[in-house]
């Protein structure tokens, strides 16, 4: 155990979250700062002004990522913190912003403490994490880590017909900083984020120790049966596409309950002709499967496909399957994950290990350098919504765990 | 066994079906003669002209029902045959028309045989059986049997804004014949009809012996849950309205397979927000339950409701239930049903007992006088469709069974 615990200035951090939330504020509450809009520029300018006040070295690269660094005493790989400040169109004040402003607060706390860290400590915000205006999401971190070609990202045209390159130039955030080889230059990447789910809030736990990001499997199925009279067609003569869709929904749910950490959701569904007394001839629906373990995810996919084949044969249907998305799980660094758990304990905070169900910039870093995340509760599990909320105390708790984790890696105390 | 079998003129009957099918013929095949339109008038005029050629006594009442009678030698209740000649908007040539023209053919056959029946024998067509233009369906037979007030029927406004009374007057079919007390004036009512389902065709059976009309229970359910992120919401924290709707569809199907003669169909279904990665917060769907036994139908309804209550509680949903329709089963006269089976046997035709899944004029008669129906196959089970088809031989078979049944009741042979 450390002999004393350094602590962030929670009031300052919460005040900054509030100030940033006033940029692009929506009339009914919440905020809209879609990537590379005027609102995004104003938000960037505000955060950069705070970085400058601390005398940090600021690097802006060609995709508009901004990284501010407190130089260490030795020439060692940096301890990096970060997230994003772009938002969806009806966002709260915490998603992304918390990770950036808490990183800034951690650096300011270290500066104020008078300690000179051996490792450089940096905080960044990465362009267009949300993907609401330009696809794909996690664009800036993808370019930063070398997974997404810069040219591809710059050529991307948004939902309003404008390109990333033009909009970056327009708002003045097309920089010249080189892209580092992060496997050599980053010792650890930490991202503090709101959970965006109900677990911590429901279970009254202060800190989520994030072990990784779930893998995602999205498929669309279309079933073709026969539409017949609901009163004159005996059960044995039916080819009911709606019934088979229902059976698959129920089966997917049973899969999720029988495979460890498996999630399954039938979110979209349409049947035709959609009349009370006509047997559905057509059903189209999506299945969203998620797991933090790739082998288990593949097992869920395979069991679902077996069931679908069996049921379509049994009910005399034909079907088509279309892949919408497929990502493998991203495990985080075990050593850093243990460190977060220890940091929570040092701060006398309750914690729980969990996986992220949503995508984050951290998952781009994880294959290249030691990476993990810290979650704080989302009240009611609500996110991507103007009602998104995390209490000032929970915000401060998360920043203190982040501080402790950074200090542990930066070998200061 | 009768010592000889009188037989209808199948060619004449099939030719009349074809002629009537030319009135209101659709370009791609099939026919459209919505009730009380010009096409309906032309069809009526044609059938009435055939009735007149046979010298029958014609009665037209105030709802436009037309009944033609061959007077019997004694003052006994009549043996009545009938159906309808109005159609849905994309109909075949057989639904309704067959029962009317086969009745006419039965009478012509009896006249040609030189036999003078003791009972009067009549054939009728009843106004607006389909209900496609004016609700409710089975309007003419409902008024004829006294179940639907004449004034109510006459005031009915159709989908084109015109009233039954005005349209009856316009096409010249508002008559003055009194409505008889059919419990005293009708000894038996027979209706020959196409099955409108797949059973006879699939099982290669020539005659359906109809034991009654199924009861119908239609309800709409609306479920309210919570829409949450499909990736961040553990299975235990979900209130998935779409999943519960699916479970109820599967349960209704299991009910249908476990209760004798039970049918169950979820024909209409909508979920919201209907997005691949969002748990459905809203589901609205219909359940169509049918059974020929009222106690079993009530049991199905009750078991479904118990399951729905249990599942909504289990998944933390609220729900609303709305009745769309509820009709008790209509059993036909056992003695007449046995007679149809015997008539099929006398004609060396295979037969099967079944219940009607669709509504017919006969169900209006059944509570008031001995009633039954005869089904002939619908090729592919198709009806209310321009592809509706029954072969000339099947048509003739049905008319011969009808003839035999009428002769048995009219005590001629």
XYZ file of C-alpha atoms in Angstrom, chain A residues 23-313:
291
model
C -20.690 23.967 -25.868
C -23.369 22.638 -28.220
C -25.897 22.458 -25.375
C -29.392 21.374 -26.420
C -32.449 23.396 -25.336
C -33.925 20.537 -23.227
C -30.590 19.502 -21.678
C -27.762 17.373 -23.014
C -25.445 18.289 -25.839
C -24.838 17.845 -29.580
C -21.257 18.137 -30.845
C -21.096 15.960 -33.928
C -17.534 15.407 -35.155
C -15.861 18.315 -37.006
C -18.828 20.676 -36.728
C -18.554 24.230 -35.376
C -19.624 22.911 -31.987
C -16.857 20.304 -32.058
C -14.364 23.070 -32.892
C -15.547 25.185 -29.957
C -15.258 22.174 -27.654
C -11.772 21.421 -28.956
C -10.699 25.050 -28.526
C -11.894 25.012 -24.922
C -10.070 21.794 -24.014
C -6.904 22.910 -25.832
C -7.017 26.198 -23.881
C -7.009 24.194 -20.616
C -4.113 22.070 -21.898
C -2.156 25.216 -22.731
C -2.809 26.725 -19.290
C -0.981 23.703 -17.814
C 1.988 24.298 -20.126
C 1.632 20.920 -21.812
C 3.218 20.077 -25.152
C 0.367 19.835 -27.684
C 0.469 17.632 -30.806
C -2.263 17.778 -33.449
C -2.020 15.206 -36.227
C -3.476 14.981 -39.737
C -6.755 13.389 -38.587
C -7.240 16.040 -35.888
C -6.318 13.977 -32.823
C -5.006 16.237 -30.063
C -2.467 14.856 -27.555
C -1.089 16.981 -24.704
C 2.024 15.774 -22.856
C 3.694 16.473 -19.530
C 7.305 15.537 -20.245
C 8.850 12.955 -17.877
C 12.309 13.086 -16.352
C 13.534 10.102 -18.323
C 13.177 9.079 -21.952
C 10.667 6.320 -21.298
C 7.451 5.340 -23.085
C 4.558 7.598 -22.059
C 1.617 6.787 -19.850
C -1.326 7.890 -21.957
C -4.919 8.725 -21.060
C -7.635 9.649 -23.481
C -11.081 9.384 -24.991
C -13.132 11.670 -27.250
C -15.129 14.887 -27.076
C -17.340 14.439 -30.140
C -20.871 13.275 -29.291
C -23.953 11.690 -30.803
C -26.779 14.069 -31.691
C -28.621 13.660 -28.370
C -25.807 13.105 -25.901
C -25.191 13.661 -22.240
C -22.181 15.471 -20.745
C -20.067 12.441 -19.777
C -19.606 9.957 -22.643
C -16.038 10.573 -23.881
C -15.629 13.963 -22.220
C -15.065 12.346 -18.832
C -12.026 10.355 -20.023
C -10.408 13.446 -21.542
C -11.082 15.890 -18.715
C -10.215 13.338 -16.010
C -6.897 12.772 -17.822
C -6.303 16.509 -17.757
C -7.205 16.596 -14.068
C -4.786 13.743 -13.331
C -1.960 15.701 -14.990
C -2.889 18.913 -13.196
C -2.959 17.045 -9.868
C 0.507 15.611 -10.521
C 1.847 19.038 -11.488
C 0.356 20.601 -8.351
C 1.827 17.841 -6.181
C 5.310 18.943 -7.207
C 6.306 15.440 -8.203
C 8.350 15.017 -11.351
C 7.340 11.732 -13.003
C 9.972 9.587 -14.736
C 7.595 8.708 -17.608
C 5.941 11.337 -19.752
C 2.212 11.522 -19.043
C -0.185 12.474 -21.811
C -3.885 12.960 -22.420
C -5.523 12.911 -25.851
C -8.864 13.287 -27.531
C -9.417 11.315 -30.694
C -11.443 12.499 -33.665
C -14.909 11.110 -34.433
C -15.225 8.272 -31.945
C -19.009 8.188 -32.240
C -19.298 7.770 -36.001
C -22.627 9.608 -35.997
C -21.597 11.979 -38.782
C -18.801 10.004 -40.466
C -18.471 6.188 -40.595
C -16.656 4.264 -39.228
C -16.621 5.162 -35.570
C -13.300 5.277 -33.644
C -11.836 6.938 -36.719
C -9.170 9.091 -35.059
C -7.873 6.350 -32.780
C -7.946 3.929 -35.722
C -5.653 6.215 -37.712
C -3.521 6.891 -34.633
C -2.874 3.183 -34.089
C -2.291 2.568 -37.811
C -5.340 0.332 -38.259
C -7.210 2.755 -40.514
C -5.324 4.363 -43.423
C -5.204 8.150 -43.102
C -6.223 8.640 -46.750
C -9.316 6.486 -46.300
C -10.354 8.438 -43.246
C -9.784 11.822 -44.907
C -11.843 10.855 -47.957
C -14.822 9.779 -45.862
C -18.008 11.650 -46.767
C -20.472 12.318 -43.953
C -24.255 12.163 -43.740
C -24.346 15.827 -44.823
C -22.198 15.205 -47.925
C -19.049 16.888 -46.560
C -15.656 15.176 -46.347
C -13.523 14.643 -43.260
C -10.561 16.379 -44.983
C -12.568 19.495 -45.845
C -14.181 19.715 -42.431
C -10.853 19.225 -40.610
C -9.357 22.094 -42.610
C -12.428 24.246 -42.113
C -12.322 23.969 -38.318
C -8.521 24.317 -38.251
C -7.686 20.911 -36.798
C -5.671 19.358 -39.623
C -2.282 19.203 -37.879
C 1.235 18.124 -38.770
C 2.290 16.048 -35.757
C 3.705 12.654 -36.792
C 1.835 9.480 -35.916
C 3.945 7.689 -33.304
C 4.657 3.961 -33.286
C 2.615 3.439 -30.147
C 3.951 -0.044 -29.444
C 7.239 1.738 -28.681
C 6.088 5.124 -27.419
C 3.149 4.212 -25.134
C 3.784 2.266 -21.927
C 0.107 2.107 -21.036
C -3.190 3.526 -22.289
C -5.975 4.218 -19.774
C -9.496 5.331 -20.620
C -11.982 6.339 -17.963
C -15.554 6.163 -19.269
C -19.154 5.975 -18.107
C -20.423 2.394 -18.197
C -23.368 3.110 -20.523
C -25.059 0.088 -18.960
C -26.968 -0.662 -15.743
C -24.669 -3.028 -13.864
C -22.702 -0.675 -11.585
C -25.741 1.466 -10.869
C -28.052 -1.482 -10.131
C -25.474 -3.212 -7.955
C -24.363 0.005 -6.263
C -20.695 -0.477 -7.189
C -18.365 2.497 -7.557
C -15.746 1.311 -10.058
C -15.960 -1.015 -13.054
C -12.681 -2.813 -13.782
C -12.893 -3.370 -17.531
C -11.375 -6.625 -18.734
C -11.968 -6.032 -22.409
C -14.492 -5.196 -25.113
C -17.018 -7.789 -26.211
C -16.976 -9.351 -29.649
C -19.977 -8.533 -31.826
C -21.842 -10.691 -34.332
C -24.716 -9.078 -36.229
C -26.697 -11.036 -38.810
C -29.936 -10.435 -40.659
C -32.188 -13.382 -41.517
C -35.011 -13.419 -44.055
C -37.504 -16.307 -43.994
C -39.945 -17.222 -46.737
C -43.051 -19.321 -45.988
C -46.634 -19.240 -47.275
C -49.429 -16.856 -46.383
C -52.628 -18.823 -45.819
C -55.970 -18.334 -44.075
C -55.605 -18.518 -40.277
C -59.028 -20.200 -39.991
C -58.906 -22.811 -42.725
C -55.277 -23.939 -42.577
C -54.625 -26.714 -40.033
C -51.448 -26.335 -37.972
C -49.792 -29.215 -39.823
C -50.168 -27.475 -43.198
C -48.555 -24.195 -42.231
C -45.294 -22.565 -43.269
C -45.407 -19.766 -40.728
C -42.389 -17.481 -41.123
C -43.465 -15.366 -38.135
C -43.625 -18.382 -35.836
C -40.146 -19.529 -36.843
C -38.801 -15.999 -36.271
C -40.345 -16.128 -32.788
C -38.813 -19.546 -32.092
C -35.399 -18.203 -33.057
C -35.787 -15.200 -30.766
C -36.665 -17.520 -27.883
C -33.782 -19.862 -28.755
C -31.303 -16.967 -28.949
C -32.433 -15.931 -25.480
C -31.906 -19.459 -24.164
C -28.432 -19.466 -25.761
C -27.609 -16.256 -23.942
C -28.730 -17.747 -20.648
C -26.765 -20.966 -21.159
C -23.408 -19.641 -22.466
C -21.197 -17.693 -20.007
C -21.264 -13.897 -20.574
C -23.299 -14.322 -23.768
C -25.747 -11.609 -24.860
C -28.412 -12.074 -27.557
C -30.918 -9.561 -28.885
C -33.499 -9.650 -31.671
C -33.826 -5.896 -32.075
C -35.407 -5.496 -35.516
C -38.245 -7.586 -36.925
C -40.753 -7.259 -39.755
C -43.428 -9.722 -40.883
C -45.707 -9.772 -43.937
C -48.524 -9.559 -44.835
C -48.960 -8.528 -41.168
C -52.714 -9.172 -40.932
C -54.565 -10.662 -37.968
C -56.055 -13.628 -39.884
C -53.293 -14.415 -42.360
C -50.340 -16.703 -41.597
C -47.108 -14.695 -42.107
C -45.309 -15.685 -45.318
C -42.318 -13.447 -44.691
C -40.186 -12.551 -41.687
C -36.989 -10.530 -41.591
C -35.131 -9.946 -38.346
C -31.703 -9.279 -36.885
C -29.780 -11.213 -34.256
C -27.143 -9.339 -32.220
C -24.819 -11.760 -30.407
C -22.019 -10.554 -28.100
C -19.454 -12.282 -25.971
C -16.076 -11.363 -24.490
C -14.756 -14.807 -25.489
C -14.318 -15.478 -29.201
C -14.664 -19.260 -28.873
C -17.931 -18.876 -26.965
C -19.186 -16.326 -29.476
C -18.441 -18.737 -32.321
C -20.210 -21.487 -30.404
C -23.314 -19.278 -30.034
C -23.249 -18.470 -33.755
C -22.910 -22.099 -34.669
C -25.652 -23.335 -32.334
C -27.979 -20.621 -33.629
C -27.315 -21.590 -37.246
C -27.942 -25.257 -36.498
C -31.248 -24.392 -34.864
C -32.268 -22.121 -37.736
C -31.523 -24.785 -40.319
C -33.454 -27.376 -38.311
C -36.482 -25.108 -37.814
C -36.696 -23.870 -41.393
C -36.646 -27.490 -42.610
